[in-house]
Amino acid sequence: MVCQKRLGLANAKTPRINRNFVHNLTSFLVKMLRRVFNSLVETTFQAQAESVIYPNPFTKPETIPFGWLSTVAPCFPVNSNNISILSEPQQFYNVIKEGCAGAKRRIFLVSLYLGTGDLEKNLVKTLLNNEYFKGGELRVNVLIDYMRGSRFEYNSRNVLQPLLRASSDNCQVSLYHTPVLRGVMKKITPNRWNELCGLQHMKLYVFDDTLVISGANLSNDYFTNRQDRYFVIKDKRLCDFYCGLARRVQKFSLKMDENNNVGLCEDWEQLPYEGSKNGFIERAGDIVEDYLLETKDERNIHKEEGFDTWIYPLVQMGQLGIHQDSQATDRILAEAPKNSTLCVATGYFNLTNQYMSTLINQTEASCKILMAHPEANGFLGAKGPAGGIPFAYSLIARKFQKEFEKSRQGSRISLMEYLRDAWTYHGKGLWYYPSNGDHPCLTLIGSPNFGERSVKRDLETQLAIVSENPEFRKRLHEECKKLYGFGKPAETERGVPKWVYAFVFLFRNYF
């Protein structure tokens, strides 16, 4: 009142302050200041920030150069004996089934979709028979993609419905819907084609304090004869992180009920395909970005001793403005020195223009790229244009080969195709062998395919795992060696149907 009297405002009405407006404005200003600071750090004081703000956890000459990862993503130190590397789809299925049967507190299944065959139904049945689920102590969360999970008359939603009918109080099924597909396009775009706009593509399976990370979906082929990669990691803090990330995506995803109806999640007011697209993207992106930044600050300020392996979760949600994984991946590629080796694997060869340019013009390491042979591509024989996708990948590989040969990099970069009788190939990731080293000290494992849609359209995550443990490095080498053992020199000059050229020209950014 003193100030009001001095200004002659004693009798004036005090304007009511909208608390939500003030809160939102404050949050916006804080985020802007943080982004400006981060930009300044990256461009002006990067070297100082890396060594002062986030300590380098590594001690070996070949791992110390990766200290910058602590400025990009949260760090989870572990001992390598808590990491198991699986090699066969049947092992993957058994671990998932055992987790469904034995978990006591939490299960989080994050996948593109759940198949509709007997093996998949058996997983649901195993969950229903879990004594802790029946007793209400076990909380089950499922996050899949809306479009892929709703494809076909009988789909993932139907298979998951018994869980909600059994106990909707301790089970939540969420379906992520891209904010890009909306309006007339949503109404007229047929199933499968609507998946080109963007998907939930992360593959994370949490059972209490055990994480299974892979590129494999929960579907019959991935349990039998579709080759992928699978790491089983026992670490509560890493599981807490990924459960937290998935819960935040659930916030802006659609929530399914026991009658197979979908609607908004609590505390979320906008359908992804209605209202302001930019508003939805900004709010959803802020939820994820804030979580990643807060976790990084919490985890990385202090250096932890007594560990031999460090795990960095990398997240990519291009449509929501999150580019953490692509930036980290490009730097790993760019800074690989002479006499080192990069083994890069992808089920679908469609490297971004940025990755291609980096491999040709910046990387000094030898680079061995493994991709699916057309006969090992899951799209081979599909109806309609999808059946031409294997040839589209061959065409893109041919163009890339011509580019690196034109730049006289043919002795440094090689292309290989995975071919195994009666198997398809879906493995992706990276192994980095240090200069003159026999075993990799870094690997990337997760869902991204290093392609256009992984970077720009889909929700993706993978782990950057750096290890100083000799035995674990040997295990990484054995994994890489086994996959590449099915690799043959790529036949990039094979015949490609004429229409595929037009298909690649029009849709390369969508597959």
Coordinates of C-alpha atoms in Angstrom, one line a residue:
M1 CA 0.0 0.0 0.0
V2 CA 2.9 2.3 0.6
C3 CA 3.9 2.2 -3.0
Q4 CA 0.3 2.7 -4.1
K5 CA -0.1 5.8 -2.0
R6 CA 3.1 7.3 -3.3
L7 CA 1.8 6.8 -6.8
G8 CA -1.7 8.0 -6.0
L9 CA -3.1 4.6 -6.5
A10 CA -4.5 3.9 -3.0
N11 CA -8.0 3.7 -4.2
A12 CA -7.3 2.1 -7.5
K13 CA -8.3 -1.6 -8.1
T14 CA -5.4 -4.0 -7.9
P15 CA -5.3 -6.0 -11.1
R16 CA -5.8 -9.7 -10.5
I17 CA -2.7 -11.7 -11.5
N18 CA -3.3 -14.9 -13.5
R19 CA -1.1 -17.4 -11.7
N20 CA -1.0 -19.8 -14.6
F21 CA 0.1 -16.9 -16.9
V22 CA 2.9 -15.9 -14.5
H23 CA 4.0 -19.6 -14.1
N24 CA 4.0 -20.2 -17.9
L25 CA 5.9 -16.9 -18.6
T26 CA 8.5 -17.7 -15.9
S27 CA 9.0 -21.2 -17.3
F28 CA 9.3 -19.8 -20.8
L29 CA 11.9 -17.2 -19.7
V30 CA 13.9 -19.9 -17.8
K31 CA 13.9 -22.2 -20.8
M32 CA 15.0 -19.4 -23.1
L33 CA 17.8 -18.4 -20.8
R34 CA 19.0 -22.0 -20.5
R35 CA 18.9 -22.5 -24.3
V36 CA 20.8 -19.3 -24.8
F37 CA 23.4 -20.4 -22.2
N38 CA 23.6 -23.9 -23.8
S39 CA 24.2 -22.3 -27.2
L40 CA 26.9 -20.1 -25.8
V41 CA 28.5 -23.0 -24.1
E42 CA 28.5 -25.0 -27.3
T43 CA 29.9 -22.3 -29.5
T44 CA 32.1 -20.3 -27.3
F45 CA 33.1 -22.1 -24.1
Q46 CA 32.6 -25.7 -25.1
A47 CA 36.0 -27.0 -24.1
Q48 CA 35.9 -25.3 -20.7
A49 CA 32.3 -26.4 -20.0
E50 CA 33.1 -30.0 -20.8
S51 CA 36.0 -30.2 -18.3
V52 CA 34.5 -28.0 -15.5
I53 CA 30.7 -28.5 -15.5
Y54 CA 30.6 -32.2 -16.3
P55 CA 33.7 -34.2 -15.3
N56 CA 35.1 -36.7 -17.7
P57 CA 34.5 -40.2 -16.2
F58 CA 37.0 -42.0 -18.4
T59 CA 40.6 -43.0 -17.6
K60 CA 41.9 -44.8 -20.7
P61 CA 43.5 -43.0 -23.7
E62 CA 41.0 -44.5 -26.1
T63 CA 37.9 -43.6 -24.0
I64 CA 38.9 -40.2 -22.7
P65 CA 38.0 -38.5 -26.1
F66 CA 34.4 -39.5 -25.4
G67 CA 34.1 -37.4 -22.3
W68 CA 31.9 -35.0 -24.3
L69 CA 29.1 -37.5 -24.0
S70 CA 28.6 -36.2 -20.4
T71 CA 27.6 -32.8 -21.8
V72 CA 25.0 -34.4 -24.0
A73 CA 23.1 -37.0 -22.0
P74 CA 22.8 -38.4 -18.5
C75 CA 25.5 -40.9 -17.5
F76 CA 24.7 -44.1 -15.7
P77 CA 27.9 -45.9 -14.5
V78 CA 27.6 -49.7 -14.2
N79 CA 29.8 -52.7 -13.8
S80 CA 29.9 -54.7 -17.1
N81 CA 29.0 -57.9 -15.3
N82 CA 25.5 -56.5 -15.0
I83 CA 25.2 -56.4 -18.8
S84 CA 24.2 -59.5 -20.8
I85 CA 24.4 -59.6 -24.6
L86 CA 21.9 -62.0 -26.3
S87 CA 22.3 -63.2 -29.8
E88 CA 19.2 -65.2 -30.7
P89 CA 15.5 -64.2 -31.1
Q90 CA 14.4 -67.2 -28.9
Q91 CA 16.6 -65.9 -26.1
F92 CA 15.0 -62.5 -26.4
Y93 CA 11.5 -64.0 -26.2
N94 CA 12.5 -66.1 -23.2
V95 CA 13.8 -63.1 -21.3
I96 CA 10.7 -61.1 -22.0
K97 CA 8.4 -64.0 -20.9
E98 CA 10.5 -64.6 -17.7
G99 CA 10.2 -60.8 -17.0
C100 CA 6.4 -60.9 -17.4
A101 CA 6.2 -63.9 -15.1
G102 CA 8.6 -62.8 -12.4
A103 CA 8.3 -59.0 -12.1
K104 CA 7.0 -57.9 -8.7
R105 CA 6.7 -54.0 -8.9
R106 CA 6.8 -52.7 -12.4
I107 CA 6.7 -53.7 -16.0
F108 CA 7.1 -51.1 -18.8
L109 CA 6.7 -52.4 -22.4
V110 CA 7.6 -49.8 -25.0
S111 CA 7.4 -51.0 -28.6
L112 CA 6.2 -50.1 -32.0
Y113 CA 3.4 -52.7 -31.7
L114 CA 2.5 -56.1 -30.2
G115 CA 1.8 -58.9 -32.6
T116 CA -1.4 -60.9 -32.7
G117 CA 0.0 -64.5 -32.8
D118 CA 0.2 -67.2 -30.2
L119 CA 3.6 -66.2 -28.8
E120 CA 2.4 -62.6 -28.2
K121 CA -0.9 -63.8 -26.7
N122 CA 1.2 -66.1 -24.4
L123 CA 3.0 -63.0 -23.1
V124 CA -0.3 -61.4 -22.2
K125 CA -1.4 -64.7 -20.6
T126 CA 1.8 -64.8 -18.6
L127 CA 1.2 -61.3 -17.3
L128 CA -2.4 -62.2 -16.4
N129 CA -1.1 -65.1 -14.4
N130 CA 1.5 -63.1 -12.5
E131 CA 0.6 -63.3 -8.9
Y132 CA 1.8 -59.7 -8.2
F133 CA -0.4 -58.4 -11.0
K134 CA -3.4 -60.3 -9.8
G135 CA -2.7 -59.0 -6.3
G136 CA -2.4 -55.4 -7.4
E137 CA 1.3 -54.9 -6.3
L138 CA 2.6 -55.0 -9.9
R139 CA 2.1 -52.0 -12.1
V140 CA 2.0 -52.6 -15.9
N141 CA 2.5 -49.9 -18.5
V142 CA 2.4 -50.4 -22.2
L143 CA 3.3 -47.7 -24.8
I144 CA 2.9 -48.5 -28.5
D145 CA 2.2 -46.6 -31.7
Y146 CA -1.4 -45.7 -32.4
M147 CA -1.3 -46.2 -36.2
R148 CA 0.7 -49.4 -36.1
G149 CA -1.1 -50.7 -33.1
S150 CA -4.5 -50.1 -34.7
R151 CA -3.6 -51.6 -38.1
F152 CA -5.9 -54.5 -39.2
E153 CA -9.3 -55.4 -37.8
Y154 CA -7.6 -57.6 -35.1
N155 CA -4.6 -55.7 -33.8
S156 CA -2.4 -54.9 -30.8
R157 CA -5.2 -53.2 -29.0
N158 CA -7.3 -56.4 -29.0
V159 CA -4.5 -58.5 -27.7
L160 CA -3.8 -56.0 -24.9
Q161 CA -7.5 -55.6 -23.9
P162 CA -7.6 -58.5 -21.4
L163 CA -5.0 -56.7 -19.3
L164 CA -7.2 -53.7 -18.9
R165 CA -10.3 -55.8 -18.3
A166 CA -8.4 -57.8 -15.6
S167 CA -7.2 -54.7 -13.8
S168 CA -7.4 -51.2 -15.2
D169 CA -6.3 -49.8 -11.8
N170 CA -2.7 -51.1 -12.2
C171 CA -2.5 -51.3 -16.0
Q172 CA -2.2 -48.5 -18.5
V173 CA -2.1 -48.9 -22.3
S174 CA -1.0 -45.8 -24.2
L175 CA -0.9 -45.2 -27.9
Y176 CA 1.4 -42.4 -29.3
H177 CA -0.2 -40.5 -32.2
T178 CA 2.0 -38.2 -34.2
P179 CA 0.8 -34.6 -34.3
V180 CA 1.7 -34.3 -38.0
L181 CA -1.2 -36.6 -39.2
R182 CA -4.4 -34.5 -38.9
G183 CA -7.2 -32.9 -40.8
V184 CA -8.0 -34.2 -44.2
M185 CA -4.9 -36.2 -44.4
K186 CA -5.9 -38.2 -41.4
K187 CA -9.3 -38.9 -42.9
I188 CA -8.1 -40.0 -46.3
T189 CA -4.8 -41.7 -45.7
P190 CA -5.2 -45.5 -45.6
N191 CA -3.7 -47.7 -43.0
R192 CA 0.1 -48.4 -43.4
W193 CA 0.5 -45.3 -45.5
N194 CA -0.5 -43.2 -42.4
E195 CA 2.5 -44.7 -40.6
L196 CA 4.8 -42.7 -42.9
C197 CA 4.0 -39.5 -41.0
G198 CA 5.7 -40.6 -37.8
L199 CA 5.7 -43.4 -35.3
Q200 CA 6.6 -44.4 -31.7
H201 CA 9.6 -46.6 -32.6
M202 CA 11.4 -47.0 -29.2
K203 CA 12.0 -50.6 -28.0
L204 CA 12.4 -50.7 -24.2
Y205 CA 11.3 -53.5 -21.9
V206 CA 11.6 -52.9 -18.1
F207 CA 11.0 -55.6 -15.5
D208 CA 11.5 -54.2 -12.0
D209 CA 15.2 -53.1 -12.2
T210 CA 16.2 -54.9 -15.4
L211 CA 16.1 -53.2 -18.8
V212 CA 16.0 -55.1 -22.1
I213 CA 16.9 -52.7 -24.9
S214 CA 16.7 -53.8 -28.5
G215 CA 15.6 -52.9 -32.0
A216 CA 13.1 -55.8 -31.9
N217 CA 9.4 -55.4 -31.6
L218 CA 7.1 -57.8 -29.6
S219 CA 6.1 -59.9 -32.6
N220 CA 6.4 -63.5 -33.8
D221 CA 9.2 -62.9 -36.4
Y222 CA 11.3 -61.1 -33.8
F223 CA 11.0 -64.1 -31.5
T224 CA 11.9 -66.7 -34.2
N225 CA 13.9 -65.8 -37.3
R226 CA 14.3 -62.0 -37.5
Q227 CA 17.8 -61.1 -36.4
D228 CA 18.2 -58.1 -34.1
R229 CA 20.4 -57.1 -31.2
Y230 CA 19.4 -57.4 -27.5
F231 CA 21.1 -56.2 -24.3
V232 CA 19.9 -57.0 -20.8
I233 CA 21.0 -54.5 -18.2
K234 CA 20.5 -54.8 -14.5
D235 CA 20.5 -51.2 -13.1
K236 CA 17.8 -49.6 -11.1
R237 CA 18.8 -46.0 -11.9
L238 CA 18.8 -46.7 -15.7
C239 CA 15.4 -48.4 -15.4
D240 CA 14.1 -45.4 -13.4
F241 CA 15.2 -43.1 -16.2
Y242 CA 13.5 -45.0 -19.0
C243 CA 10.3 -45.4 -17.0
G244 CA 10.3 -41.7 -16.4
L245 CA 10.9 -41.0 -20.1
A246 CA 8.1 -43.4 -21.1
R247 CA 5.7 -41.9 -18.6
R248 CA 6.3 -38.5 -20.0
V249 CA 5.5 -39.7 -23.5
Q250 CA 2.3 -41.3 -22.1
K251 CA 1.2 -37.9 -20.9
F252 CA 0.7 -36.7 -24.5
S253 CA -0.3 -40.1 -25.9
L254 CA -3.8 -41.5 -26.2
K255 CA -5.0 -43.7 -23.3
M256 CA -7.0 -46.9 -24.0
D257 CA -9.7 -48.2 -21.8
E258 CA -11.0 -51.8 -21.2
N259 CA -13.6 -51.3 -24.0
N260 CA -10.9 -50.4 -26.5
N261 CA -11.8 -46.8 -26.6
V262 CA -9.1 -44.1 -26.6
G263 CA -9.0 -40.6 -25.2
L264 CA -6.9 -38.0 -23.5
C265 CA -4.6 -38.9 -20.6
E266 CA -5.2 -37.1 -17.3
D267 CA -3.7 -33.5 -17.2
W268 CA -3.5 -33.3 -20.9
E269 CA -6.1 -31.1 -22.8
Q270 CA -5.3 -31.5 -26.5
L271 CA -5.7 -34.4 -28.9
P272 CA -2.6 -34.7 -31.1
Y273 CA -4.6 -34.3 -34.3
E274 CA -6.8 -31.4 -33.3
G275 CA -6.1 -27.8 -32.2
S276 CA -2.7 -26.1 -32.7
K277 CA -0.1 -28.5 -34.1
N278 CA 2.7 -26.1 -33.0
G279 CA 1.2 -25.8 -29.6
F280 CA 1.1 -29.5 -29.1
I281 CA 4.6 -30.0 -30.4
E282 CA 6.1 -27.2 -28.2
R283 CA 4.4 -28.5 -25.0
A284 CA 5.2 -32.2 -25.6
G285 CA 8.8 -31.3 -26.6
D286 CA 9.3 -29.2 -23.5
I287 CA 8.1 -32.1 -21.3
V288 CA 10.8 -34.4 -22.8
E289 CA 13.5 -31.8 -23.1
D290 CA 13.1 -30.6 -19.5
Y291 CA 13.3 -34.2 -18.2
L292 CA 16.5 -34.9 -20.2
L293 CA 18.2 -31.7 -19.1
E294 CA 17.2 -32.1 -15.4
T295 CA 18.4 -35.8 -15.4
K296 CA 21.7 -34.9 -17.0
D297 CA 22.4 -32.2 -14.5
E298 CA 21.4 -34.5 -11.6
R299 CA 23.5 -37.4 -12.9
N300 CA 26.6 -35.8 -14.3
I301 CA 27.7 -33.0 -12.0
H302 CA 29.5 -35.5 -9.7
K303 CA 31.9 -38.2 -10.9
E304 CA 31.2 -41.7 -9.5
E305 CA 34.1 -44.1 -8.8
G306 CA 34.3 -47.8 -8.9
F307 CA 32.7 -48.6 -12.3
D308 CA 34.2 -49.9 -15.6
T309 CA 31.3 -49.1 -18.0
W310 CA 29.3 -46.0 -18.6
I311 CA 25.8 -45.8 -20.3
Y312 CA 24.4 -42.8 -21.9
P313 CA 20.7 -42.9 -23.1
L314 CA 20.3 -40.9 -26.3
V315 CA 16.9 -39.7 -27.3
Q316 CA 15.6 -38.6 -30.7
M317 CA 12.2 -37.1 -31.3
G318 CA 12.6 -35.0 -34.4
Q319 CA 9.0 -33.9 -34.7
L320 CA 9.1 -32.6 -31.1
G321 CA 12.4 -30.8 -31.6
I322 CA 14.6 -33.3 -29.7
H323 CA 17.8 -34.1 -31.6
Q324 CA 20.1 -35.5 -28.9
D325 CA 20.8 -38.8 -30.6
S326 CA 21.5 -37.6 -34.1
Q327 CA 23.9 -34.9 -32.9
A328 CA 25.8 -37.4 -30.7
T329 CA 25.9 -40.0 -33.5
D330 CA 27.2 -37.6 -36.0
R331 CA 30.0 -36.5 -33.7
I332 CA 31.0 -40.1 -33.0
L333 CA 31.2 -40.7 -36.7
A334 CA 33.0 -37.4 -37.4
E335 CA 35.7 -37.7 -34.7
A336 CA 36.7 -41.3 -35.4
P337 CA 40.4 -41.1 -36.0
K338 CA 42.7 -42.7 -38.5
N339 CA 43.5 -46.4 -37.9
S340 CA 40.2 -46.8 -36.0
T341 CA 37.3 -48.8 -37.3
L342 CA 33.5 -48.1 -37.3
C343 CA 31.1 -51.0 -37.8
V344 CA 27.7 -49.5 -38.6
A345 CA 24.7 -51.8 -38.9
T346 CA 21.2 -51.0 -40.1
G347 CA 18.2 -53.1 -41.2
Y348 CA 17.2 -50.4 -43.6
F349 CA 19.9 -48.6 -45.5
N350 CA 18.8 -45.0 -45.8
L351 CA 21.5 -42.9 -44.1
T352 CA 20.7 -39.2 -43.8
N353 CA 22.5 -36.9 -46.1
Q354 CA 24.3 -35.5 -43.0
Y355 CA 25.6 -39.0 -42.0
M356 CA 26.7 -39.8 -45.5
S357 CA 28.5 -36.5 -45.8
T358 CA 30.2 -37.0 -42.4
L359 CA 31.3 -40.6 -43.4
I360 CA 32.7 -39.4 -46.7
N361 CA 34.2 -36.0 -45.8
Q362 CA 35.1 -36.0 -42.1
T363 CA 35.5 -39.5 -40.8
E364 CA 39.1 -40.8 -41.0
A365 CA 38.3 -44.3 -39.7
S366 CA 37.7 -47.4 -41.8
C367 CA 33.9 -47.9 -42.0
K368 CA 32.2 -51.2 -42.6
I369 CA 28.4 -50.9 -43.1
L370 CA 26.2 -53.9 -42.7
M371 CA 22.6 -53.8 -44.1
A372 CA 20.0 -56.3 -45.1
H373 CA 20.2 -58.1 -48.4
P374 CA 16.9 -57.7 -50.3
E375 CA 16.1 -61.3 -49.5
A376 CA 16.7 -60.6 -45.8
N377 CA 14.5 -57.5 -45.9
G378 CA 11.2 -57.8 -44.1
F379 CA 9.4 -55.9 -46.8
L380 CA 10.3 -58.4 -49.6
G381 CA 7.1 -59.8 -51.1
A382 CA 4.8 -57.2 -49.5
K383 CA 1.8 -56.1 -51.4
G384 CA 1.8 -52.8 -53.3
P385 CA 4.6 -50.2 -53.3
A386 CA 6.0 -51.6 -50.0
G387 CA 7.2 -54.6 -51.9
G388 CA 9.7 -52.3 -53.7
I389 CA 11.3 -51.0 -50.6
P390 CA 14.1 -53.6 -50.5
F391 CA 15.1 -52.4 -54.0
A392 CA 14.8 -48.8 -52.9
Y393 CA 17.4 -49.4 -50.2
S394 CA 19.7 -51.0 -52.8
L395 CA 19.3 -48.0 -55.0
I396 CA 20.2 -45.6 -52.1
A397 CA 23.2 -47.8 -51.3
R398 CA 24.3 -47.6 -54.9
K399 CA 24.1 -43.8 -54.9
F400 CA 26.1 -43.7 -51.7
Q401 CA 28.8 -46.0 -53.0
K402 CA 29.2 -43.8 -56.1
E403 CA 29.6 -40.8 -53.9
F404 CA 32.3 -42.2 -51.7
E405 CA 34.1 -43.8 -54.7
K406 CA 34.0 -40.4 -56.5
S407 CA 35.7 -38.9 -53.4
R408 CA 38.3 -41.7 -53.5
Q409 CA 37.1 -43.2 -50.2
G410 CA 36.5 -46.7 -51.6
S411 CA 39.4 -48.2 -49.8
R412 CA 38.1 -46.9 -46.5
I413 CA 34.3 -47.5 -46.7
S414 CA 32.8 -50.8 -47.6
L415 CA 29.2 -52.0 -47.9
M416 CA 28.0 -55.5 -46.8
E417 CA 24.7 -57.3 -47.0
Y418 CA 23.4 -59.7 -44.3
L419 CA 22.1 -62.9 -45.9
R420 CA 21.1 -66.0 -44.0
D421 CA 18.8 -68.7 -45.3
A422 CA 15.2 -68.3 -44.1
W423 CA 16.1 -65.3 -41.9
T424 CA 15.4 -61.6 -42.2
Y425 CA 17.7 -58.9 -40.7
H426 CA 16.7 -56.0 -38.5
G427 CA 19.8 -55.3 -36.5
K428 CA 21.1 -51.8 -36.0
G429 CA 23.8 -50.0 -34.1
L430 CA 27.5 -49.2 -34.1
W431 CA 30.7 -50.6 -32.7
Y432 CA 33.8 -48.3 -32.4
Y433 CA 37.2 -50.0 -32.5
P434 CA 39.9 -47.6 -31.3
S435 CA 43.1 -47.1 -33.3
N436 CA 44.8 -50.4 -33.8
G437 CA 42.5 -52.0 -31.3
D438 CA 41.1 -55.5 -31.5
H439 CA 37.9 -55.0 -29.6
P440 CA 35.4 -52.1 -29.5
C441 CA 35.3 -49.7 -26.6
L442 CA 32.0 -48.1 -27.5
T443 CA 28.7 -49.4 -29.0
L444 CA 25.4 -47.9 -29.8
I445 CA 22.4 -50.2 -29.2
G446 CA 18.7 -49.4 -29.6
S447 CA 16.0 -48.5 -32.1
P448 CA 17.4 -45.9 -34.6
N449 CA 18.3 -47.0 -38.1
F450 CA 20.4 -43.9 -38.9
G451 CA 17.9 -43.1 -41.6
E452 CA 15.8 -40.1 -42.5
R453 CA 12.7 -41.1 -40.6
S454 CA 14.7 -42.1 -37.5
V455 CA 16.1 -38.6 -37.3
K456 CA 13.2 -36.6 -38.5
R457 CA 9.9 -38.4 -37.8
D458 CA 9.9 -41.2 -35.2
L459 CA 10.4 -41.4 -31.5
E460 CA 13.7 -43.2 -31.0
T461 CA 16.3 -44.1 -28.3
Q462 CA 19.5 -45.9 -28.1
L463 CA 22.3 -46.4 -25.6
A464 CA 25.9 -45.2 -26.0
I465 CA 27.9 -47.7 -23.9
V466 CA 31.5 -46.9 -23.3
S467 CA 33.6 -49.6 -21.5
E468 CA 37.1 -49.9 -20.1
N469 CA 36.5 -53.6 -19.2
P470 CA 38.6 -55.9 -21.4
E471 CA 36.2 -58.9 -21.0
F472 CA 33.1 -56.9 -21.9
R473 CA 34.9 -55.5 -25.0
K474 CA 35.6 -59.0 -26.1
R475 CA 31.9 -59.8 -25.8
L476 CA 31.1 -56.7 -27.9
H477 CA 33.6 -57.9 -30.5
E478 CA 32.0 -61.4 -30.5
E479 CA 28.6 -59.9 -31.0
C480 CA 29.8 -57.8 -33.9
K481 CA 31.8 -60.6 -35.4
K482 CA 28.8 -63.0 -35.4
L483 CA 26.5 -60.5 -37.2
Y484 CA 29.1 -59.6 -39.8
G485 CA 29.8 -63.3 -40.3
F486 CA 26.6 -63.4 -42.3
G487 CA 27.7 -60.3 -44.4
K488 CA 28.6 -60.5 -48.1
P489 CA 30.0 -57.7 -50.3
A490 CA 27.0 -55.6 -51.3
E491 CA 25.7 -56.1 -54.9
T492 CA 24.7 -52.5 -55.5
E493 CA 24.4 -52.9 -59.2
R494 CA 21.5 -55.4 -59.1
G495 CA 18.5 -54.5 -61.2
V496 CA 16.0 -52.1 -59.8
P497 CA 12.4 -51.7 -61.2
K498 CA 12.0 -48.4 -62.9
W499 CA 9.1 -47.2 -60.7
V500 CA 11.4 -47.6 -57.6
Y501 CA 13.4 -44.6 -58.8
A502 CA 10.3 -42.4 -58.7
F503 CA 9.4 -44.0 -55.3
V504 CA 12.8 -43.1 -53.8
F505 CA 12.6 -39.6 -55.2
L506 CA 9.2 -38.9 -53.7
F507 CA 9.3 -40.8 -50.4
R508 CA 12.9 -41.2 -49.4
N509 CA 12.4 -39.1 -46.3
Y510 CA 9.5 -41.3 -45.1
F511 CA 11.1 -44.8 -44.9

